[in-house]
Each structure stands twice: as C-alpha cells, then as structure tokens.
CSV table of C-alpha atoms in Angstrom, one decimal:
chain,number,residue,atom,x,y,z
A,20,ALA,CA,19.1,40.6,45.5
A,21,THR,CA,22.5,40.3,43.9
A,22,PHE,CA,23.8,43.3,46.0
A,23,ASN,CA,21.6,42.8,49.1
A,24,ALA,CA,20.1,46.2,48.1
A,25,PRO,CA,16.3,46.0,48.3
A,26,ILE,CA,15.6,49.7,48.2
A,27,ALA,CA,17.9,50.2,45.2
A,28,GLY,CA,16.0,47.3,43.5
A,29,VAL,CA,12.7,49.0,44.1
A,30,PHE,CA,13.9,52.4,42.7
A,31,PHE,CA,15.5,50.5,39.7
A,32,ALA,CA,12.1,49.2,38.8
A,33,VAL,CA,10.4,52.5,39.3
A,34,GLU,CA,12.9,54.7,37.5
A,35,ILE,CA,14.0,52.4,34.6
A,36,ILE,CA,11.2,50.0,34.0
A,37,LEU,CA,8.2,52.1,35.0
A,38,MET,CA,9.9,55.3,34.0
A,39,GLY,CA,8.9,57.1,37.2
A,40,GLU,CA,5.3,56.0,37.3
A,41,MET,CA,4.4,55.6,41.0
A,42,ASP,CA,1.2,53.6,40.7
A,43,LEU,CA,0.4,52.0,44.1
A,44,ALA,CA,-1.1,48.9,42.4
A,45,VAL,CA,2.3,48.3,40.7
A,46,PHE,CA,4.6,49.8,43.3
A,47,SER,CA,3.4,47.5,46.1
A,48,PRO,CA,4.2,44.2,44.3
A,49,ILE,CA,7.6,45.6,43.4
A,50,VAL,CA,8.4,46.3,47.1
A,51,ILE,CA,7.2,42.8,48.1
A,52,SER,CA,9.2,41.1,45.3
A,53,SER,CA,12.4,43.0,46.1
A,54,ALA,CA,12.2,42.3,49.8
A,55,THR,CA,11.4,38.6,49.2
A,56,ALA,CA,14.3,38.2,46.8
A,57,VAL,CA,16.7,39.7,49.3
A,58,VAL,CA,15.4,37.5,52.1
A,59,PHE,CA,15.9,34.3,50.2
A,60,THR,CA,19.3,35.4,48.9
A,61,ARG,CA,20.5,36.1,52.5
A,62,LEU,CA,19.1,32.7,53.6
A,63,ILE,CA,21.2,30.9,50.9
A,64,TYR,CA,24.3,33.0,50.6
A,65,GLY,CA,24.4,35.0,53.8
A,66,LYS,CA,24.4,38.8,54.2
A,67,ASP,CA,27.4,39.5,52.0
A,68,ALA,CA,26.8,40.6,48.4
A,69,PHE,CA,28.5,38.9,45.5
A,70,PHE,CA,31.6,40.9,46.4
A,71,SER,CA,32.7,42.5,49.7
A,72,VAL,CA,32.9,46.2,49.9
A,73,PRO,CA,35.6,48.1,51.9
A,74,GLU,CA,34.9,50.6,54.6
A,75,PHE,CA,34.1,54.0,53.1
A,76,ILE,CA,36.3,56.8,54.2
A,77,LEU,CA,35.7,60.5,53.6
A,78,SER,CA,38.9,62.2,54.7
A,79,SER,CA,37.6,65.8,54.7
A,80,ASN,CA,34.9,67.9,53.2
A,81,TRP,CA,37.4,69.1,50.6
A,82,GLU,CA,37.2,65.7,49.1
A,83,LEU,CA,33.7,66.4,47.9
A,84,PHE,CA,35.1,68.7,45.2
A,85,ILE,CA,36.9,65.7,43.8
A,86,TYR,CA,33.6,63.8,43.7
A,87,VAL,CA,32.1,66.8,41.8
A,88,VAL,CA,34.9,66.6,39.2
A,89,MET,CA,34.4,62.8,39.0
A,90,GLY,CA,30.7,63.4,38.4
A,91,VAL,CA,31.5,65.7,35.4
A,92,ILE,CA,33.8,63.0,33.9
A,93,ILE,CA,31.2,60.3,34.5
A,94,GLY,CA,28.6,62.4,32.7
A,95,VAL,CA,30.8,62.8,29.6
A,96,LEU,CA,31.8,59.2,29.5
A,97,ALA,CA,28.2,58.1,29.9
A,98,VAL,CA,27.1,60.0,26.8
A,99,PHE,CA,30.1,58.6,24.9
A,100,PHE,CA,29.1,55.1,25.8
A,101,ILE,CA,25.5,55.5,24.8
A,102,ARG,CA,26.3,56.9,21.4
A,103,PHE,CA,29.2,54.5,20.8
A,104,PHE,CA,26.9,51.5,21.7
A,105,TYR,CA,24.4,52.4,19.1
A,106,TRP,CA,27.0,53.4,16.6
A,107,VAL,CA,28.4,49.8,16.8
A,108,GLN,CA,24.8,48.5,16.4
A,109,ASP,CA,24.4,50.6,13.2
A,110,PHE,CA,27.8,49.4,11.9
A,111,PHE,CA,26.8,45.7,12.1
A,112,GLN,CA,23.3,46.4,10.8
A,113,ASP,CA,24.7,48.1,7.7
A,114,LEU,CA,27.3,45.4,7.0
A,115,SER,CA,26.6,43.7,3.7
A,116,VAL,CA,27.2,40.2,4.9
A,117,PRO,CA,24.8,37.3,5.7
A,118,PHE,CA,23.2,37.8,9.1
A,119,TRP,CA,24.6,34.6,10.5
A,120,LEU,CA,28.1,35.8,9.8
A,121,LYS,CA,27.8,38.9,12.1
A,122,PRO,CA,27.8,37.0,15.4
A,123,ILE,CA,30.9,35.1,14.2
A,124,MET,CA,32.7,38.3,13.4
A,125,GLY,CA,31.6,39.7,16.8
A,126,GLY,CA,32.8,36.6,18.5
A,127,PHE,CA,36.2,36.8,16.8
A,128,LEU,CA,36.7,40.4,17.9
A,129,ILE,CA,35.6,39.7,21.4
A,130,GLY,CA,38.1,36.8,21.5
A,131,VAL,CA,40.9,39.1,20.5
A,132,ILE,CA,39.9,41.6,23.2
A,133,GLY,CA,39.8,38.8,25.8
A,134,LEU,CA,43.3,37.6,25.0
A,135,VAL,CA,44.7,41.0,25.9
A,136,PHE,CA,42.2,42.1,28.6
A,137,PRO,CA,40.7,39.0,30.2
A,138,GLN,CA,39.3,41.1,33.0
A,139,VAL,CA,36.4,42.4,30.8
A,140,MET,CA,35.3,38.9,29.9
A,141,GLY,CA,32.5,36.7,31.4
A,142,ASP,CA,31.5,37.2,35.1
A,143,VAL,CA,33.0,40.6,36.0
A,144,TYR,CA,31.9,40.7,39.6
A,145,PRO,CA,35.0,38.8,41.0
A,146,TYR,CA,37.4,41.3,39.4
A,147,MET,CA,35.2,44.2,40.6
A,148,GLY,CA,35.5,42.9,44.1
A,149,GLU,CA,39.2,42.5,43.8
A,150,VAL,CA,39.5,46.2,42.6
A,151,LEU,CA,37.3,47.3,45.5
A,152,GLN,CA,39.4,45.5,48.1
A,153,LYS,CA,42.8,46.3,46.8
A,154,SER,CA,43.9,49.8,45.6
A,155,THR,CA,44.7,49.2,41.9
A,156,ILE,CA,47.1,51.4,39.9
A,157,TRP,CA,45.1,53.8,37.8
A,158,TYR,CA,46.8,53.0,34.5
A,159,VAL,CA,45.9,49.3,35.0
A,160,VAL,CA,42.2,49.9,35.2
A,161,LEU,CA,41.9,52.9,32.8
A,162,PRO,CA,42.0,50.9,29.6
A,163,LEU,CA,39.5,48.5,31.0
A,164,ILE,CA,36.8,51.2,30.9
A,165,PHE,CA,37.1,51.5,27.1
A,166,MET,CA,37.7,47.8,26.5
A,167,LYS,CA,34.5,47.0,28.3
A,168,MET,CA,32.6,49.6,26.3
A,169,LEU,CA,34.0,48.0,23.1
A,170,ALA,CA,33.4,44.4,24.2
A,171,THR,CA,29.8,45.1,25.3
A,172,SER,CA,28.9,47.1,22.2
A,173,ILE,CA,30.3,44.4,19.9
A,174,THR,CA,28.6,41.6,21.7
A,175,MET,CA,25.1,43.3,21.6
A,176,GLY,CA,25.6,44.9,18.2
A,177,SER,CA,26.7,41.7,16.4
A,178,GLY,CA,23.7,39.8,17.7
A,179,GLY,CA,25.2,38.2,20.7
A,180,ALA,CA,23.4,37.6,24.0
A,181,GLY,CA,24.0,39.7,27.1
A,182,GLY,CA,22.9,42.5,29.3
A,183,LEU,CA,24.0,46.0,30.2
A,184,PHE,CA,23.6,46.2,34.0
A,185,ALA,CA,26.8,44.3,35.0
A,186,PRO,CA,29.0,46.0,32.2
A,187,ILE,CA,27.8,49.4,33.3
A,188,LEU,CA,28.7,48.7,37.0
A,189,PHE,CA,32.0,47.4,35.9
A,190,MET,CA,32.8,50.5,33.9
A,191,GLY,CA,31.7,52.7,36.7
A,192,THR,CA,34.0,50.8,39.2
A,193,MET,CA,37.0,51.3,36.9
A,194,ILE,CA,36.2,55.0,36.4
A,195,GLY,CA,36.0,55.5,40.1
A,196,GLU,CA,39.2,53.6,40.8
A,197,THR,CA,41.0,55.7,38.1
A,198,CYS,CA,39.7,59.0,39.4
A,199,GLY,CA,40.6,58.1,43.0
A,200,GLY,CA,44.0,56.9,42.0
A,201,LEU,CA,44.8,60.1,40.2
A,202,GLY,CA,43.4,62.1,43.0
A,203,HIS,CA,45.7,60.3,45.5
A,204,ILE,CA,48.7,61.0,43.3
A,205,PHE,CA,48.1,64.7,42.9
A,206,LEU,CA,46.3,65.5,46.2
A,207,PRO,CA,47.7,62.9,48.7
A,208,ALA,CA,46.8,65.0,51.7
A,209,VAL,CA,43.1,65.1,50.6
A,210,VAL,CA,42.6,61.7,49.0
A,211,ILE,CA,44.1,59.3,51.6
A,212,SER,CA,42.0,56.2,50.7
A,213,TYR,CA,40.5,56.0,47.3
A,214,ASP,CA,38.6,52.7,47.2
A,215,GLY,CA,35.4,54.6,48.0
A,216,TYR,CA,35.6,56.4,44.7
A,217,ALA,CA,34.9,53.1,42.9
A,218,ILE,CA,31.8,52.4,44.9
A,219,VAL,CA,30.4,55.9,44.3
A,220,ALA,CA,31.3,55.9,40.6
A,221,MET,CA,29.7,52.4,40.2
A,222,GLY,CA,26.3,53.9,41.0
A,223,ALA,CA,26.9,57.3,39.5
A,224,PHE,CA,27.8,55.9,36.1
A,225,LEU,CA,24.7,53.6,36.2
A,226,SER,CA,22.7,56.8,36.9
A,227,ALA,CA,24.3,58.8,34.1
A,228,VAL,CA,23.8,56.0,31.5
A,229,THR,CA,20.2,55.0,32.5
A,230,HIS,CA,19.1,58.4,34.0
A,231,ALA,CA,18.1,56.7,37.3
A,232,PRO,CA,19.7,58.8,40.1
A,233,MET,CA,17.8,57.4,43.1
A,234,THR,CA,18.7,53.8,42.3
A,235,SER,CA,22.4,54.8,42.2
A,236,ILE,CA,22.4,56.7,45.5
A,237,PHE,CA,20.6,54.0,47.4
A,238,LEU,CA,22.8,51.3,45.8
A,239,ALA,CA,25.9,53.0,47.2
A,240,TYR,CA,24.4,53.4,50.6
A,241,GLU,CA,23.1,49.8,50.9
A,242,LEU,CA,26.4,48.4,49.7
A,243,THR,CA,28.4,50.2,52.4
A,244,GLY,CA,25.8,50.7,55.1
A,245,ASP,CA,27.6,53.9,55.9
A,246,TYR,CA,25.7,57.2,55.9
A,247,GLN,CA,28.9,59.1,55.1
A,248,ILE,CA,28.7,57.9,51.5
A,249,ILE,CA,25.4,59.7,50.9
A,250,LEU,CA,26.9,63.2,50.2
A,251,PRO,CA,29.6,62.0,47.8
A,252,ALA,CA,27.1,59.7,46.1
A,253,MET,CA,24.6,62.6,45.7
A,254,PHE,CA,27.2,65.0,44.3
A,255,ALA,CA,28.7,62.5,41.8
A,256,THR,CA,25.4,61.0,40.8
A,257,VAL,CA,23.3,64.2,40.3
A,258,ILE,CA,26.1,66.1,38.5
A,259,GLY,CA,26.9,63.1,36.3
A,260,THR,CA,23.2,62.6,35.4
A,261,LEU,CA,22.7,66.3,34.8
A,262,ILE,CA,25.7,66.5,32.5
A,263,ALA,CA,24.6,63.3,30.6
A,264,ARG,CA,21.0,64.6,30.2
A,265,SER,CA,22.2,68.0,29.0
A,266,LEU,CA,24.3,66.3,26.3
A,267,GLU,CA,22.0,63.5,25.5
A,268,ARG,CA,18.3,63.6,26.5
A,269,GLU,CA,17.8,59.9,26.3
A,270,GLY,CA,19.2,57.1,28.4
A,271,ILE,CA,20.6,54.0,26.9
A,272,ASP,CA,17.3,52.2,27.3
A,273,THR,CA,15.2,54.8,25.3
A,274,TYR,CA,17.9,56.1,22.9
A,275,GLY,CA,17.0,53.5,20.2
A,276,LEU,CA,13.3,54.4,20.4
A,277,ALA,CA,14.0,58.1,20.3
A,278,ARG,CA,15.9,57.6,17.0
A,279,GLU,CA,12.7,56.1,15.6
A,280,GLY,CA,10.7,59.2,16.7
A,281,ILE,CA,9.2,57.7,19.8
A,282,HIS,CA,9.9,59.6,23.0
A,283,LEU,CA,8.8,57.7,26.1
A,284,GLU,CA,8.5,60.3,28.9
A,285,SER,CA,8.0,59.7,32.6
A,286,GLY,CA,4.4,58.9,33.3
A,287,ARG,CA,3.5,57.9,29.8
A,288,GLU,CA,1.8,54.7,28.8
A,289,VAL,CA,4.6,52.5,27.5
A,290,ASN,CA,2.2,50.1,25.7
A,291,VAL,CA,0.6,52.7,23.5
A,292,LEU,CA,2.0,51.1,20.3
A,293,ARG,CA,0.7,47.7,21.4
A,294,SER,CA,-2.8,49.1,21.8
A,295,ILE,CA,-3.1,50.1,18.2
A,296,THR,CA,-3.3,47.7,15.3
A,297,VAL,CA,-1.9,48.1,11.8
A,298,GLY,CA,-5.5,47.9,10.5
A,299,ASP,CA,-6.4,51.1,12.4
A,300,ILE,CA,-3.9,53.3,10.5
A,301,MET,CA,-2.9,51.6,7.2
A,302,VAL,CA,-3.6,53.1,3.8
A,303,SER,CA,-6.1,50.8,2.2
A,304,GLY,CA,-7.1,52.9,-0.8
A,305,PRO,CA,-5.6,52.6,-4.3
A,306,ILE,CA,-2.2,51.1,-3.7
A,307,GLU,CA,0.6,52.0,-6.1
A,308,THR,CA,2.2,48.8,-7.3
A,309,ILE,CA,4.7,47.9,-10.0
A,310,PRO,CA,4.1,44.9,-12.3
A,311,GLU,CA,7.1,42.6,-12.1
A,312,GLU,CA,7.5,42.7,-15.9
A,313,MET,CA,7.6,46.6,-16.0
A,314,LYS,CA,10.8,47.7,-17.7
A,315,LEU,CA,13.3,50.1,-16.0
A,316,LYS,CA,12.5,52.8,-18.6
A,317,THR,CA,8.8,52.8,-17.6
A,318,ILE,CA,9.7,52.7,-13.9
A,319,LEU,CA,11.9,55.8,-14.3
A,320,GLN,CA,9.0,57.6,-16.0
A,321,PHE,CA,6.6,56.5,-13.3
A,322,LEU,CA,8.6,57.5,-10.2
A,323,PRO,CA,8.5,61.3,-10.5
A,324,ARG,CA,4.7,61.2,-10.6
A,325,SER,CA,4.5,59.3,-7.2
A,326,ARG,CA,5.0,60.6,-3.7
A,327,ASN,CA,6.0,57.2,-2.4
A,328,THR,CA,9.5,55.8,-2.2
A,329,THR,CA,8.7,52.1,-1.8
A,330,PHE,CA,6.5,50.0,-4.0
A,331,PRO,CA,5.2,46.5,-3.9
A,332,VAL,CA,6.1,44.4,-7.0
A,333,VAL,CA,3.2,42.2,-8.1
A,334,ASP,CA,2.6,39.4,-10.7
A,335,ARG,CA,-0.3,39.3,-13.2
A,336,ASP,CA,-2.7,38.2,-10.4
A,337,ARG,CA,-1.7,41.2,-8.3
A,338,LEU,CA,0.0,39.0,-5.8
A,339,LEU,CA,3.1,40.2,-4.0
A,340,THR,CA,6.4,39.0,-5.3
A,341,GLY,CA,8.8,41.6,-4.1
A,342,ILE,CA,9.4,45.1,-2.9
A,343,LEU,CA,11.2,47.9,-4.8
A,344,SER,CA,12.5,51.2,-3.4
A,345,ILE,CA,14.1,54.2,-5.0
A,346,GLN,CA,17.4,53.2,-3.5
A,347,ASP,CA,17.3,50.0,-5.4
A,348,ILE,CA,17.4,51.7,-8.8
A,349,ARG,CA,19.4,54.9,-7.9
A,350,GLU,CA,22.7,53.5,-9.2
A,351,LEU,CA,21.0,52.5,-12.5
A,352,VAL,CA,19.6,55.9,-13.4
A,353,TYR,CA,22.7,57.0,-15.4
A,354,GLU,CA,23.5,53.6,-16.9
A,355,GLN,CA,23.1,53.7,-20.7
A,356,GLY,CA,21.4,50.9,-22.6
A,357,LEU,CA,19.8,49.2,-19.6
A,358,GLU,CA,16.3,50.8,-19.7
A,359,GLU,CA,14.9,48.2,-22.1
A,360,LEU,CA,16.8,45.2,-20.7
A,361,ILE,CA,16.0,45.3,-16.9
A,362,VAL,CA,12.6,44.7,-15.5
A,363,ALA,CA,11.2,45.3,-12.0
A,364,LYS,CA,11.4,41.6,-11.0
A,365,GLU,CA,15.2,41.7,-11.4
A,366,LEU,CA,15.5,44.8,-9.2
A,367,ALA,CA,13.1,44.0,-6.4
A,368,ALA,CA,14.0,42.4,-3.1
A,369,THR,CA,12.2,39.1,-2.9
A,370,GLN,CA,12.5,38.6,0.9
A,371,VAL,CA,9.7,40.9,1.8
A,372,ILE,CA,8.9,41.7,5.4
A,373,THR,CA,5.1,42.1,5.8
A,374,VAL,CA,2.5,42.7,8.5
A,375,THR,CA,-1.2,41.8,8.8
A,376,VAL,CA,-4.1,44.1,9.8
A,377,GLU,CA,-4.1,42.3,13.2
A,378,ASP,CA,-0.4,43.1,14.1
A,379,ASN,CA,0.2,45.9,16.6
A,380,LEU,CA,2.3,48.9,15.8
A,381,ASP,CA,5.0,47.8,18.2
A,382,ASN,CA,5.6,44.7,16.0
A,383,ALA,CA,5.4,46.7,12.8
A,384,LEU,CA,7.9,49.3,14.1
A,385,LYS,CA,10.4,46.6,15.1
A,386,LYS,CA,10.2,45.1,11.6
A,387,ILE,CA,10.7,48.6,10.0
A,388,GLY,CA,13.7,49.2,12.3
A,389,TYR,CA,15.2,45.8,11.6
A,390,ARG,CA,15.4,46.4,7.8
A,391,ASN,CA,15.7,50.2,8.1
A,392,ILE,CA,12.9,50.8,5.7
A,393,ASP,CA,10.1,53.3,5.5
A,394,TYR,CA,7.1,51.2,4.3
A,395,LEU,CA,5.7,47.8,5.0
A,396,PRO,CA,3.1,46.0,2.8
A,397,VAL,CA,0.0,44.9,4.8
A,398,VAL,CA,-1.2,41.4,3.6
A,399,ALA,CA,-4.2,39.3,4.3
A,400,LYS,CA,-3.9,36.9,7.2
A,401,ASP,CA,-4.9,33.9,5.2
A,402,ASN,CA,-2.8,34.8,2.1
A,403,PRO,CA,0.6,36.4,2.7
A,404,ARG,CA,0.9,37.4,-0.9
A,405,GLN,CA,-2.4,39.4,-1.1
A,406,ILE,CA,-1.8,43.1,-0.5
A,407,VAL,CA,-4.6,44.9,1.4
A,408,GLY,CA,-2.7,48.1,2.3
A,409,MET,CA,0.5,49.9,3.2
A,410,VAL,CA,1.8,51.3,6.5
A,411,SER,CA,4.7,53.7,6.9
A,412,ARG,CA,7.1,54.6,9.6
A,413,GLN,CA,5.6,58.1,9.6
A,414,ASP,CA,2.1,56.6,10.0
A,415,ILE,CA,3.2,54.8,13.1
A,416,ILE,CA,4.8,57.8,14.7
A,417,SER,CA,1.8,60.0,13.9
A,418,ALA,CA,-0.6,57.5,15.4
A,419,TYR,CA,1.6,57.2,18.5
A,420,ASN,CA,1.7,61.0,19.1
A,421,ARG,CA,-2.0,61.4,18.2
A,422,THR,CA,-2.9,58.8,20.8
A,423,LEU,CA,-0.8,60.5,23.5
A,424,LEU,CA,-2.4,63.8,22.6
A,425,ASP,CA,-5.9,62.4,22.9
A,426,ARG,CA,-5.0,60.9,26.3
A,427,ASP,CA,-3.6,64.2,27.5
A,428,LEU,CA,-6.8,66.0,26.4
A,429,GLN,CA,-9.0,63.4,28.2
A,430,GLU,CA,-7.0,63.7,31.4
A,431,LYS,CA,-7.2,67.5,31.3
A,432,ALA,CA,-11.0,67.3,30.7
A,433,THR,CA,-11.4,64.9,33.6
A,434,THR,CA,-9.3,67.1,35.9
A,435,LYS,CA,-11.3,70.2,35.1
A,436,SER,CA,-14.8,68.5,35.4
A,437,PRO,CA,-16.4,69.0,38.8
C-alpha cells in the first residue's frame, strides 16, 4: 500500500513470509488484503506513492549491459550487508556491559552518524524521492550506502527498534544512483538519463538481500507503470540475487536461524519448532549436577569423566542455585593455591535461564541464542528451582531435522500410495 504496488505486496508475502509456499487457502487472503490496502490508501492519499517516480528511459539496448554490471555490484554489496549486520549484532551481544547500557551506546553512535549524514536518519522516503527526481552527484550518495548499513546494523544490534525494509530500499536507491551517475560520466552516449538506475536498484538490492526476485521486479514495474523497465529490472534483480545466493545461501531473514543449525527451505513448515515441546526431547535420566559447596579441586577431577560442558549447581536439597560451564573455570585451571579455596557457588552464574516441559522448542532455542549457551535446565512448572531434566542446542536441532525427515517420508508414502 505504501508504494501503490499490490502485486509486489502479494509476492512479498509469498516469497519472504511464506517462503514460496503457494497454498490457495493462504494465498487468497493475501491477495484480498493487498488489494484492499491499496484501495483504501488511494482513497485517502490519492494514486501517488509516498514519493513520485520519474519517467523511466532506456536509451538503447546497450544500456542493459550496464544493468548487468550493476546487478553484480548489488549481489556483492548484499552479501556484505547481511554479514556485517549480524557481525554488529554479535559485537553488541559479546560486550561485557549491562544490557541496558547497549542501547545507550548504540544511540550515541547513531547520533554521531546523524550529525554528519542526516539523510540516513528517520523517515528516509522523502530523501529517496528527492534523489529519484533530481540527478544527484554520485560521490554525494555513495557514502550514504555504507552509512545506512552502519546505522541500521547499530540500531538493531544494540537493541533498538526498527525494521529492515525501508533501509534496504534506501541503500538500493543510493546504489543505483551511484552506478547510474558513474555510467553517465564514463559512457555519456549510452547512459543519457540515469534516474531509472535508482528505481531498478531499489528492487534489485531488496531481492539480493531477502532472496525475493519476483517482489522486486513487480515493485519496479508498479512504481513506474512502464513496461520498458521489466528487462533492466530482470537483469539486475536476477543477476544480483544469483550472485548473493552463490556467496551466501541465506537471506537476511533466515541467516540468524541458519547459524543455529536451522535451515528453513521453501515449502517447509516454519512452525516445526513450535509443534514440539521441551518435554518431548529433554534428557530426564540421571542429571549430572554439582553441589554448590564442591571445591574447585574436586570439580577439576570430575570434569574429565563427564561428556557435558554445562552443569546445574544445586544446594543440599538438590534445588537449582546456579549454572556452571567449563568456560567459567577455564582461566582458573592453572592458578596455584585456589583449588581448596574456591567452591562451585562462587563460580556459578546465578541468573539462570530455564525452561519448563511445556515450553516449545522455538522458545527454548531463543533463550539458548540469547545467552549463547549450549544447555538449558528444565524445571518444574510449579517450582522454578526443581530440576527435572536438561535440553541442549543439539537436541533441539536433531529434533527439528528428525521431524522434517518424518514429514518427508510421510509425504512420499502418501504420494506413492494408490
């Protein structure tokens, strides 16, 4: 509705949210919702999108080769942005500072960026419209690409609120304006008007980052209403997406899950993790625990005999008081004279993240990812200190893959049956 592009909206839902699943029961409401949203938007704001788009001009077929080159550039930059975005998230997650301080640090850095490059702050659509209407010098918009990448990554990584759709479109617009401007300088006889590059790159970069090519092609067409843009959009979008997928299999929406060992493929049930409870897969047999008064010397003798790397620390009533991992005592292994002085209670982390048998695996995996740990204690629902089992990251991943395999076998059996 924002861009008066109902077809692009439908494909956005299918490619990104449904991951290619074309179920008529779901597809029909999406079409109706997209069309209804556009109708009401046009009744209130008119037929123009949030910014006006110039007439698209393709000077000659030779210009298509420049769109091909731009597609390659877009593919490389898309992969860079995906990896940089999650690198910044990891950076803030690993910072040894109170969690409430991270958004403050992020806000300060964003403020510094905003002082020098105010174009990347807040509502970016007005400036995008300005760039589309006026041919902007390439070296003015070039730094905005990377400043927007930095600002978006810091905002999300430090715990701030925001989305990715508008920033991605902004970056794509600046990439296209830069490529078109440079093409006009070096090949003025071929690239006569280069504002169209920004429109094409806007969608192509969205496709390369999210792996949603149909959305991007229809977005470019619906923004301009000019069939001439289809070929340039197809070249830049498809090539950019192919380059991005060859360098990085996952789009920005699934990259984080892939790092956890979860690969959501097209046509797969995205709610698999939510359909399995912790109680279905947890280890409930004899649980290796460490008494809180156990000395470091005894702990060091105990660890080599265990296959686990994380242990619940319990009191005399076997109630949970903390969690101890090998990483917590690694630095003390070679310290002399401490073996008889330090006990488990002093080493254990007391702010323990736990789950219950009724929690689903999606919730458990989020907690594991938040603390970057391998095991979670499972506690009784009516007593958060009573341990009833343990669940590991590998248990969750194995259960997910096993469920998908079972579904595949059932589907194949159903298909083969007369």
